[in-house]
Coordinates of N, CA and C in Angstrom, one line a residue:
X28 N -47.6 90.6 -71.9 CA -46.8 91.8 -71.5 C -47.6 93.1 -71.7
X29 N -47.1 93.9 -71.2 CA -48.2 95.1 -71.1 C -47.3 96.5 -71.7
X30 N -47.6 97.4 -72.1 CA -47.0 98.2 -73.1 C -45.3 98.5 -72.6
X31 N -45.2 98.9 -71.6 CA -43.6 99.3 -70.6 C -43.3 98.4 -71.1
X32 N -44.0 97.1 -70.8 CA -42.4 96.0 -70.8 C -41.9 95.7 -72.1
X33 N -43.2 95.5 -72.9 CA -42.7 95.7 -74.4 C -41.9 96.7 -75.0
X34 N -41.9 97.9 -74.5 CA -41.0 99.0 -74.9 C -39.5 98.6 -74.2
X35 N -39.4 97.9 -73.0 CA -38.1 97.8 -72.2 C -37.5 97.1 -72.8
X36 N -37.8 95.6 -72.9 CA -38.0 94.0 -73.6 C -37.1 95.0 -75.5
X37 N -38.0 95.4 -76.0 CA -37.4 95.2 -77.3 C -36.3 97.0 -77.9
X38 N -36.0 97.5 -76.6 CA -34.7 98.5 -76.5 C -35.2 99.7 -77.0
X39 N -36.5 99.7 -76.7 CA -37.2 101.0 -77.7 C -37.5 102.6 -76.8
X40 N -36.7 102.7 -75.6 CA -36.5 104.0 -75.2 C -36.2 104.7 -75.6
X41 N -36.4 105.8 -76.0 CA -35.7 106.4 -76.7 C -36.0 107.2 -78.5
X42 N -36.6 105.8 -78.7 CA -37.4 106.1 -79.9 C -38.9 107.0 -80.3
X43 N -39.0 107.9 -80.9 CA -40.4 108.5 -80.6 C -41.5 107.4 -80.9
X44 N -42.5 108.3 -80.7 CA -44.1 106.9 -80.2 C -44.3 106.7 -81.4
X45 N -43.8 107.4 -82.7 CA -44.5 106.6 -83.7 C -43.1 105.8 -84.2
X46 N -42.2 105.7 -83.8 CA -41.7 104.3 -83.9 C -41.8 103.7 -83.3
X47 N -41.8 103.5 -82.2 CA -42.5 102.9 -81.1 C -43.7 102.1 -82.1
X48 N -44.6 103.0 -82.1 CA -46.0 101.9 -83.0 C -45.7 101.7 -83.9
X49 N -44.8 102.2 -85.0 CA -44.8 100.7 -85.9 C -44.3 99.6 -85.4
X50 N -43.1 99.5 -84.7 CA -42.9 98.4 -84.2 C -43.8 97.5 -83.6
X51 N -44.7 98.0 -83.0 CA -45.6 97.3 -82.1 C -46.6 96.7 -83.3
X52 N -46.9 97.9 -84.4 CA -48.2 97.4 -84.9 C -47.8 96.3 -86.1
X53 N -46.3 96.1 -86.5 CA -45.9 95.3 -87.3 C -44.5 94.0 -87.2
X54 N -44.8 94.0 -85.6 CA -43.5 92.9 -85.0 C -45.2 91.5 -84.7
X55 N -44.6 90.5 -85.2 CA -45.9 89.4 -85.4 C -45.9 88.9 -84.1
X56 N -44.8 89.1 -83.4 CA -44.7 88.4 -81.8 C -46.0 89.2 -81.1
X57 N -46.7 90.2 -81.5 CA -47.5 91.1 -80.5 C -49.1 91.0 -81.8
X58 N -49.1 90.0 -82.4 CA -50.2 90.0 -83.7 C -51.5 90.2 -82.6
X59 N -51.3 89.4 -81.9 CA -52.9 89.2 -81.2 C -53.4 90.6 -80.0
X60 N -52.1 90.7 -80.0 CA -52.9 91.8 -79.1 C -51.9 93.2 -79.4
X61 N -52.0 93.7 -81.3 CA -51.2 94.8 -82.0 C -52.2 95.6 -81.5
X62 N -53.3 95.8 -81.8 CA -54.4 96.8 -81.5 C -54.6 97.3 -80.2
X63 N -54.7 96.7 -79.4 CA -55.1 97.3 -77.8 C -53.9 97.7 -77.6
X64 N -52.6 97.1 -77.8 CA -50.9 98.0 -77.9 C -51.3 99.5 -77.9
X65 N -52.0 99.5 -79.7 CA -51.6 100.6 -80.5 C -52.5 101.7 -79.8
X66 N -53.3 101.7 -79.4 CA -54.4 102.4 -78.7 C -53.6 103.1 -77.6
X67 N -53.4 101.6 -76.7 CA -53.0 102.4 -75.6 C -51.5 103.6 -76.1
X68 N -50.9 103.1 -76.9 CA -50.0 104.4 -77.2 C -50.4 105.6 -77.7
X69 N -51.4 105.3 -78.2 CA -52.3 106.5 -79.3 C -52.3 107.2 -78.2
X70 N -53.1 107.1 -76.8 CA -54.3 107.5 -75.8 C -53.1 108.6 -74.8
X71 N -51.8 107.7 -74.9 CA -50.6 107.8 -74.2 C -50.0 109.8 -74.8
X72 N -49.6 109.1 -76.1 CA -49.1 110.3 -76.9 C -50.0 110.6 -78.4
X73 N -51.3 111.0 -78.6 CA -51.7 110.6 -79.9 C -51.1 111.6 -80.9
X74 N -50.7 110.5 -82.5 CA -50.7 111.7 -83.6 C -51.5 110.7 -84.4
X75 N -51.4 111.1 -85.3 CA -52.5 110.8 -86.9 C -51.7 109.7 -87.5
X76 N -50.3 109.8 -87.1 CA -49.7 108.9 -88.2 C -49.9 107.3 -87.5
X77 N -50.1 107.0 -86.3 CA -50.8 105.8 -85.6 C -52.1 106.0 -86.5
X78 N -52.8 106.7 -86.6 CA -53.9 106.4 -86.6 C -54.3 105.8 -88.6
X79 N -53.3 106.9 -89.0 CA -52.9 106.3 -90.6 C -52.8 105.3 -91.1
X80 N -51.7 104.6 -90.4 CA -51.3 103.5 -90.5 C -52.1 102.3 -89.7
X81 N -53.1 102.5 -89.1 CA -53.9 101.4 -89.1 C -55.1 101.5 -90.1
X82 N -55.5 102.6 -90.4 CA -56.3 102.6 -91.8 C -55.2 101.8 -93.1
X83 N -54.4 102.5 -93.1 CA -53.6 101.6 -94.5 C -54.0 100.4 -94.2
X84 N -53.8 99.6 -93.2 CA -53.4 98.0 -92.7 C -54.9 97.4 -92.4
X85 N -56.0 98.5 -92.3 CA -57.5 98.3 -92.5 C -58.3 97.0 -92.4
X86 N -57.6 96.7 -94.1 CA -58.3 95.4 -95.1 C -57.6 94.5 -94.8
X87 N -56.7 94.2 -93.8 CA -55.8 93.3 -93.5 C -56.7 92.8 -92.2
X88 N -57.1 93.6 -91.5 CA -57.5 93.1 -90.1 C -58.9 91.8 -90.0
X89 N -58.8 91.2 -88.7 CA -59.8 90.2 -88.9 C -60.9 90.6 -88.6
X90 N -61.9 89.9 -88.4 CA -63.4 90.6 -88.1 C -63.3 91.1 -86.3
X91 N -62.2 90.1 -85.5 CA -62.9 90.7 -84.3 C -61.5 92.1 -83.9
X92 N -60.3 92.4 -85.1 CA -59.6 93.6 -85.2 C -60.9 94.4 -85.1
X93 N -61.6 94.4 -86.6 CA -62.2 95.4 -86.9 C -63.6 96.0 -85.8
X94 N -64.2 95.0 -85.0 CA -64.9 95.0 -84.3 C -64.5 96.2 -82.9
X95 N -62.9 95.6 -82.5 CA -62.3 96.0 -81.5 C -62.3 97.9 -82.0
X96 N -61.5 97.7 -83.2 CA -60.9 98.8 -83.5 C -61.9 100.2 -83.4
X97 N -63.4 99.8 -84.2 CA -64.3 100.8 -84.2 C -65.3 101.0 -82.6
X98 N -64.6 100.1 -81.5 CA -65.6 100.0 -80.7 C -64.5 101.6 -79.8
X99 N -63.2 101.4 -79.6 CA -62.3 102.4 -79.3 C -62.6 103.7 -80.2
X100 N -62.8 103.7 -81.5 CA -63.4 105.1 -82.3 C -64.5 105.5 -81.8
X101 N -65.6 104.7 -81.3 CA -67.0 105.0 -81.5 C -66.8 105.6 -79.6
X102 N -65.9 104.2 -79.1 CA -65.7 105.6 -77.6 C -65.6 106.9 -77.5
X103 N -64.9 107.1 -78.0 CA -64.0 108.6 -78.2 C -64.8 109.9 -78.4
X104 N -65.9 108.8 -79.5 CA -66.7 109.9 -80.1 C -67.7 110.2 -78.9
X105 N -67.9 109.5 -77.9 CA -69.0 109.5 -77.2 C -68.6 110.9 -75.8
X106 N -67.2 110.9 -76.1 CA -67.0 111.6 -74.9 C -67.8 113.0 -74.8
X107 N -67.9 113.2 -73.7 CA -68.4 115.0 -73.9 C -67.7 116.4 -74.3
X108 N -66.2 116.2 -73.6 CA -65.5 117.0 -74.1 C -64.2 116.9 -75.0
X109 N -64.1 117.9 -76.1 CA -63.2 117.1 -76.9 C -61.8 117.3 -76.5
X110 N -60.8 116.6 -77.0 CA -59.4 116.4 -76.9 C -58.5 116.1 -77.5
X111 N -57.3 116.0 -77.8 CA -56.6 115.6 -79.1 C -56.8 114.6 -79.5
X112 N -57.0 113.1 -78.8 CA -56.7 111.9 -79.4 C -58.7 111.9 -80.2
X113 N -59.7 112.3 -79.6 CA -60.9 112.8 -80.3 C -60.5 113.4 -81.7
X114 N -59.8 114.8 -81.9 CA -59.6 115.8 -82.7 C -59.1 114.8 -84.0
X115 N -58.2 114.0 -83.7 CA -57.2 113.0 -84.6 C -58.2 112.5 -84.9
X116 N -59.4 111.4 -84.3 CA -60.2 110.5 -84.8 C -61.1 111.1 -85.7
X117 N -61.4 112.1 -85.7 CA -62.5 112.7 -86.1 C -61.6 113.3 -87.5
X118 N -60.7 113.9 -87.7 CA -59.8 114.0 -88.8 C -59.7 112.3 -89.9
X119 N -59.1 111.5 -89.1 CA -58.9 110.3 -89.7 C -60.6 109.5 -90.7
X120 N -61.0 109.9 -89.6 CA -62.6 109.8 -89.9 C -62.8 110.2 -91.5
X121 N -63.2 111.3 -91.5 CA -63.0 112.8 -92.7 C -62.5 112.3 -93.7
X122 N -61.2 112.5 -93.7 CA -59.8 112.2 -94.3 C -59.4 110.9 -95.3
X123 N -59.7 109.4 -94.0 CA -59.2 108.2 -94.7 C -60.6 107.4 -94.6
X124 N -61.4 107.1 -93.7 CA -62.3 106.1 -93.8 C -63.7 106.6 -94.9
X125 N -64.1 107.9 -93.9 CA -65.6 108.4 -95.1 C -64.9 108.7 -96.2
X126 N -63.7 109.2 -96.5 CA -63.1 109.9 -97.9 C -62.8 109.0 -98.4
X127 N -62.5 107.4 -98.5 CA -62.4 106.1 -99.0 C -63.6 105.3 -99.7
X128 N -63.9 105.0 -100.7 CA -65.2 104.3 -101.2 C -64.8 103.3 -100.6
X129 N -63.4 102.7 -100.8 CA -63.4 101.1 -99.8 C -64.0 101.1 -98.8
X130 N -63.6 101.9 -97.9 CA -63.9 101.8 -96.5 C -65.4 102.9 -95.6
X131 N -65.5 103.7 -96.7 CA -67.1 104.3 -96.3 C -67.8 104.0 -95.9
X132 N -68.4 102.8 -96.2 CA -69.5 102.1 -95.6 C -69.8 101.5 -94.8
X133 N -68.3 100.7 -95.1 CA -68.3 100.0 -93.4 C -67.8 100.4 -92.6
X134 N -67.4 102.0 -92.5 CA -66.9 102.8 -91.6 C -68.0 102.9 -91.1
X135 N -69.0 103.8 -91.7 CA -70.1 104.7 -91.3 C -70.9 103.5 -90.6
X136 N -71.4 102.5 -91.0 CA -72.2 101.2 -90.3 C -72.0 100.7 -89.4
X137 N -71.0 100.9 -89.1 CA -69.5 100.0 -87.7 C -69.7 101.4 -87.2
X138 N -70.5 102.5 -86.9 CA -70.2 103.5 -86.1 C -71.6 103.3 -85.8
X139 N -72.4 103.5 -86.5 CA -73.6 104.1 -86.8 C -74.7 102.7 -85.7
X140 N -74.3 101.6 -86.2 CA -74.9 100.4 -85.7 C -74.7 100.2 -83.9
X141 N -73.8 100.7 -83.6 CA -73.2 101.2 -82.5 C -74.4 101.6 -81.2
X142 N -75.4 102.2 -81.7 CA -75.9 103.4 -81.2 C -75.4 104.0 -80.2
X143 N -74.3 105.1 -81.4 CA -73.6 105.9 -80.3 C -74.4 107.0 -79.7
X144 N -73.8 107.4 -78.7 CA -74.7 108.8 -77.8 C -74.6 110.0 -78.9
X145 N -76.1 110.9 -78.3 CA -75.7 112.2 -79.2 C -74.5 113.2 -79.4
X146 N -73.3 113.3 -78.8 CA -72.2 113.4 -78.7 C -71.5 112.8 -80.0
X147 N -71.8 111.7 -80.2 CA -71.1 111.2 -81.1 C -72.0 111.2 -82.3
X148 N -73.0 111.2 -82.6 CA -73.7 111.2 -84.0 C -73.6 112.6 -84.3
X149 N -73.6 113.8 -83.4 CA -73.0 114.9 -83.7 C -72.0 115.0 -84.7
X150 N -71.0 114.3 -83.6 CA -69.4 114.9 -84.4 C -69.2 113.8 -85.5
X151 N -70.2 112.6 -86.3 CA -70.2 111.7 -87.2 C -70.7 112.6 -88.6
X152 N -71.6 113.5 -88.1 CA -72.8 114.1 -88.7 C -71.8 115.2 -89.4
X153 N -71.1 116.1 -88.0 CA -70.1 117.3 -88.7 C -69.5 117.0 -89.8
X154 N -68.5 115.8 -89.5 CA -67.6 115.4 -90.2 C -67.8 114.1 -91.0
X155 N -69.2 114.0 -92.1 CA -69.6 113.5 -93.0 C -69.8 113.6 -94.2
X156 N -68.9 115.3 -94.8 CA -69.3 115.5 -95.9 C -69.0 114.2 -97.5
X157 N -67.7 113.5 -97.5 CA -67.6 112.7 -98.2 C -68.7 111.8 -98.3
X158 N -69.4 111.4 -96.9 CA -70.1 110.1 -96.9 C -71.3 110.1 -97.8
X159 N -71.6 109.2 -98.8 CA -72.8 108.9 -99.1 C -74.1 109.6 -98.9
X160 N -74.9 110.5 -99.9 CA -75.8 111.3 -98.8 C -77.3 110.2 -98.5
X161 N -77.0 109.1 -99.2 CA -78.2 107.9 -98.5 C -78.3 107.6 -97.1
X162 N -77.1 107.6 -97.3 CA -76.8 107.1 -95.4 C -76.7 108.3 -94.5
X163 N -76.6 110.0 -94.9 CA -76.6 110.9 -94.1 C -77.9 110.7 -93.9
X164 N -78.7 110.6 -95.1 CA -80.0 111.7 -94.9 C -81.2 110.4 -93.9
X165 N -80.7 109.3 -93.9 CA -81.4 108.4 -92.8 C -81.1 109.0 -91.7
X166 N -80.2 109.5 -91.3 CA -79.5 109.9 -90.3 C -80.3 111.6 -89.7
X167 N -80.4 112.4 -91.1 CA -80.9 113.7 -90.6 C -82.8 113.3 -90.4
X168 N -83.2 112.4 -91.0 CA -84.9 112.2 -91.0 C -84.8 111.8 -89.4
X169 N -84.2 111.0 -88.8 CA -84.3 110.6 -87.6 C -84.2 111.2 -85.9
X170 N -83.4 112.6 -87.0 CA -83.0 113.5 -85.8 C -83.7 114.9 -85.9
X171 N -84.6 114.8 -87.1 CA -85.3 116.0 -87.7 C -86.4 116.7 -86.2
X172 N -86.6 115.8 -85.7 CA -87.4 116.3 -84.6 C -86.8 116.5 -83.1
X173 N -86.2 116.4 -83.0 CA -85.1 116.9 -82.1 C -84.0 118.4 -82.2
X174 N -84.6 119.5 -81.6 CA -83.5 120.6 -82.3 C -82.6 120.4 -81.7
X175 N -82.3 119.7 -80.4 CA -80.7 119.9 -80.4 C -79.8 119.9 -81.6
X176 N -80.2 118.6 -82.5 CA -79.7 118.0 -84.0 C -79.5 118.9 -84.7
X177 N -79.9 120.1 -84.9 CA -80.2 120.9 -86.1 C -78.9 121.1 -86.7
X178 N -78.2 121.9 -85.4 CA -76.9 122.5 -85.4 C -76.1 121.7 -86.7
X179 N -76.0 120.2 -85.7 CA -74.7 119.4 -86.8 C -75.9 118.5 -87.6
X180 N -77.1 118.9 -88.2 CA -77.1 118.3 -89.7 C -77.0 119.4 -90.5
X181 N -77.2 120.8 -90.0 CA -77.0 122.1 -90.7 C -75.5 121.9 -91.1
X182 N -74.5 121.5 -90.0 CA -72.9 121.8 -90.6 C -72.7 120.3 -91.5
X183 N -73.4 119.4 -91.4 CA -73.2 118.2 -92.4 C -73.6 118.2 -93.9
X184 N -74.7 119.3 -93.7 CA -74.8 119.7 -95.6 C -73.7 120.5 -95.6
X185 N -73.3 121.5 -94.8 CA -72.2 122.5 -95.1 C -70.8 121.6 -96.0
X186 N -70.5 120.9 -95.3 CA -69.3 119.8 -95.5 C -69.4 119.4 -96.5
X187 N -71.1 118.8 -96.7 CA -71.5 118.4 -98.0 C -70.8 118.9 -99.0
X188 N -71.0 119.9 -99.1 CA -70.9 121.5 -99.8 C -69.7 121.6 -100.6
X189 N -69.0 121.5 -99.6 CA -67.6 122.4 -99.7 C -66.6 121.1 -99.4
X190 N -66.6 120.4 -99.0 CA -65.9 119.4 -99.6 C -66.0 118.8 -100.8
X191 N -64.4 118.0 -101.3 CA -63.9 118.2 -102.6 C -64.9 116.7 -102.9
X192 N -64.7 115.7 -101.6 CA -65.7 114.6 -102.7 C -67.0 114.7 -101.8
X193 N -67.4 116.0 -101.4 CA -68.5 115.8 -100.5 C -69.8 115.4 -101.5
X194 N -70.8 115.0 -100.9 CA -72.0 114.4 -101.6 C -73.1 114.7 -100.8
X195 N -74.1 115.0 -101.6 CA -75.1 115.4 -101.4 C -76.3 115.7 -102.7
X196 N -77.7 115.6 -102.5 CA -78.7 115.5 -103.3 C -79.3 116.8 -102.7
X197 N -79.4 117.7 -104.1 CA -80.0 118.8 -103.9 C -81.1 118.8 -103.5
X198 N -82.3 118.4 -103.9 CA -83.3 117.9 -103.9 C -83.9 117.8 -102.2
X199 N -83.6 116.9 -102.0 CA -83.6 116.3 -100.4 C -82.7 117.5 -99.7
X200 N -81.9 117.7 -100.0 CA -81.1 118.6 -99.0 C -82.1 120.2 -98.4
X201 N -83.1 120.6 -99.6 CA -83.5 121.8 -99.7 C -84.7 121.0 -98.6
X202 N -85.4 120.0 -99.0 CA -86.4 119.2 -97.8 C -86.5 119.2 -96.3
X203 N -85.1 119.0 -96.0 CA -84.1 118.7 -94.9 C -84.1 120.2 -94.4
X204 N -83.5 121.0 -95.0 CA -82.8 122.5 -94.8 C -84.4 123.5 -94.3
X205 N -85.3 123.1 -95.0 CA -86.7 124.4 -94.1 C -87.2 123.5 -93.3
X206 N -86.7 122.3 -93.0 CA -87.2 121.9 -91.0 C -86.1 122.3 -90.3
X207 N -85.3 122.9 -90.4 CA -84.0 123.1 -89.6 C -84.7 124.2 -88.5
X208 N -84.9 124.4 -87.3 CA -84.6 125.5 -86.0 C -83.6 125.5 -85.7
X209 N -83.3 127.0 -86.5 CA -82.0 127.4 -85.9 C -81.9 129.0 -85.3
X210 N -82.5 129.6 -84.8 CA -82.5 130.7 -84.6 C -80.7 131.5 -84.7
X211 N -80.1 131.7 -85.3 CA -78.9 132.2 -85.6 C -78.6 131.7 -87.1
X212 N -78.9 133.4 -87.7 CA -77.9 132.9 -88.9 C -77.2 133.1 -89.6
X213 N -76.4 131.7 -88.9 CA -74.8 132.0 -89.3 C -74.2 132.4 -90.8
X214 N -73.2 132.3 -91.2 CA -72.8 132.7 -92.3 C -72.9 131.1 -93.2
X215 N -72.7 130.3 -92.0 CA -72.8 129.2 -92.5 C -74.1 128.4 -92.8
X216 N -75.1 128.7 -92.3 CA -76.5 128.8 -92.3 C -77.0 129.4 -94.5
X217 N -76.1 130.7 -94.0 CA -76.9 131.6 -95.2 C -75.6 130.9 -96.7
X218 N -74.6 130.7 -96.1 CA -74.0 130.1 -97.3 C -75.3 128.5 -97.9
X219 N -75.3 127.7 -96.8 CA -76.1 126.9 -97.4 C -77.3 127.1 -97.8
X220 N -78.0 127.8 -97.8 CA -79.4 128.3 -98.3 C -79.4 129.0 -99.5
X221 N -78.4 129.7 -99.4 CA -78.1 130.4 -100.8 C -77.8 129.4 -102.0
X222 N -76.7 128.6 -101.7 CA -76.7 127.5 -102.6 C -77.2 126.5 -103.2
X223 N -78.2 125.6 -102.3 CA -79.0 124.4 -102.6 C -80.3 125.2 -102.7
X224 N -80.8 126.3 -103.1 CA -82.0 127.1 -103.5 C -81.5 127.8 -104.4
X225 N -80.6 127.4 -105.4 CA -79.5 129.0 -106.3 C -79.0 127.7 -107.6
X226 N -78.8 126.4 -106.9 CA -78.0 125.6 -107.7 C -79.1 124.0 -107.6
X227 N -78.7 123.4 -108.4 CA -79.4 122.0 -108.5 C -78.1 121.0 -108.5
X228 N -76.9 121.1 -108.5 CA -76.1 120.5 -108.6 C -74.6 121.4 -108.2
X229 N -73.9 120.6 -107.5 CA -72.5 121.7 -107.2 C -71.9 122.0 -108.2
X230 N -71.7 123.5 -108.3 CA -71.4 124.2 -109.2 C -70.4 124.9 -108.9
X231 N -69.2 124.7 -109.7 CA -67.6 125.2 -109.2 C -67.8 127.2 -109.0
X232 N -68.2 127.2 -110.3 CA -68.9 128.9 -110.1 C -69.4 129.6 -109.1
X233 N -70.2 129.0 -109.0 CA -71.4 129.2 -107.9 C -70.8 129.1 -106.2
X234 N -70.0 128.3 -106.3 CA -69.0 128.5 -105.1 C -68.3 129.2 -104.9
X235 N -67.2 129.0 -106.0 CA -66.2 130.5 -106.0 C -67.2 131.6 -105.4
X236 N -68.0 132.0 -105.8 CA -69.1 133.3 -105.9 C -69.2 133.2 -104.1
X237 N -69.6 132.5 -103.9 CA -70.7 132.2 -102.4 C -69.0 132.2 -101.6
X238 N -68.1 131.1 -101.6 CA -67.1 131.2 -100.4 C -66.4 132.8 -100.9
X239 N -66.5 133.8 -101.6 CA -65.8 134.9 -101.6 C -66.9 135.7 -100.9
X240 N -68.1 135.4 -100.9 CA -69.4 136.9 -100.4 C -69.3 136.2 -99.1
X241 N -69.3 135.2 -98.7 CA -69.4 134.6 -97.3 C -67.6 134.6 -96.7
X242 N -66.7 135.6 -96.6 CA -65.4 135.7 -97.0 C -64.4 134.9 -95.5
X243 N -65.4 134.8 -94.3 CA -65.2 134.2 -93.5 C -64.8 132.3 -93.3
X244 N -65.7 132.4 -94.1 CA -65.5 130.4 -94.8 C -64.5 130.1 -95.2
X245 N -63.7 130.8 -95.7 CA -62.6 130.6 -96.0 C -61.3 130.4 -95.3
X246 N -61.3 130.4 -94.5 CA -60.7 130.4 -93.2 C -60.8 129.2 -92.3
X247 N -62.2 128.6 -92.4 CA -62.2 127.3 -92.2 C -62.0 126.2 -92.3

């Protein structure tokens, strides 16, 4: 059965989409085919709390769930222009999988292994401040000659930065940071420079200081 009729079939007119998907994502009559359901509702009407709730239910899924699941993320990412059900993934991204030690790794791997288009190692790269900085900085050496790149491994130390479990190696980051071409510089540019050449390790002080002189960061 195909999404309508399951909605007709079990009286669920009426109900918003995120009850609608739990039902879908937790009625066992629809086990084999919960995921391609839950998508197509996502794609239909998307919010975060679909997207939530299949992260909680994560460690539960089988290998060819998990397969499926990240092959639909790694799409999304690929698109050229962004959109809500993008905006959400890329949040959930941030938020539950990189911001997760459970699930970090084999988030970032299951994307990464992919070879998604530059479109998408972009918006992995923006929104990687939690992740591991072993696995970014494979990621910034490879793109180091390419300036399109510059832009989002400049905003991936940023995130580094200023996220609460962001991570990053001072050291290598300052390495990384004088091959950058970037002809504009941003606030976000001179906030990171000031810092990982000012500090050897994130320093709560040192921030306060920098997001109050950089007074526009704050906002973001």
């Amino acid at each position: 059965m195909n999404l309508d009729e399951i909605i007709k079939k079990d009286n669920l007119e009426g109900f918003s989409k995120n009850e609608v998907f739990d039902d879908l994502f937790n009625i066992k009559d629809y086990s084999s085919q919960r995921l391609n359901l839950c998508f197509e509702l996502f794609f239909r009407e998307p919010t975060y709390h679909m997207l939530h709730e299949m992260y909680m239910d994560y460690s539960e899924f089988s290998e060819n769930e998990k397969i499926f699941f990240w092959s639909k993320y790694g799409g999304l990412l690929e698109e050229k222009n962004s959109n809500d059900c993008l905006e959400l993934i890329l949040y959930s991204l941030r938020i539950d999988f990189f911001g997760d030690a459970n699930t970090e790794r084999e988030a970032w791997t299951s994307l990464i292994e992919q070879n998604l288009n530059k479109n998408a190692i972009k918006r992995i790269l923006e929104h990687s401040g939690p992740v591991s900085y072993r696995y970014k900085s494979k990621i910034y050496k490879k793109y180091l000659n390419q300036i399109d790149m510059h832009q989002s491994i400049l905003i991936s130390l940023y995130t580094s930065l200023i996220d609460f479990n962001g991570m990053i190696s001072f050291e290598e980051a300052r390495n990384t940071f004088i091959k950058l071409d970037i002809k504009e510089k941003s606030e976000i540019y001179c906030f990171v420079e000031e810092y990982i050449f000012n500090y050897n390790f994130k320093n709560v002080e040192g921030f306060k200081k920098l997001i109050k002189k950089y007074y526009c960061l704050q906002t973001r």
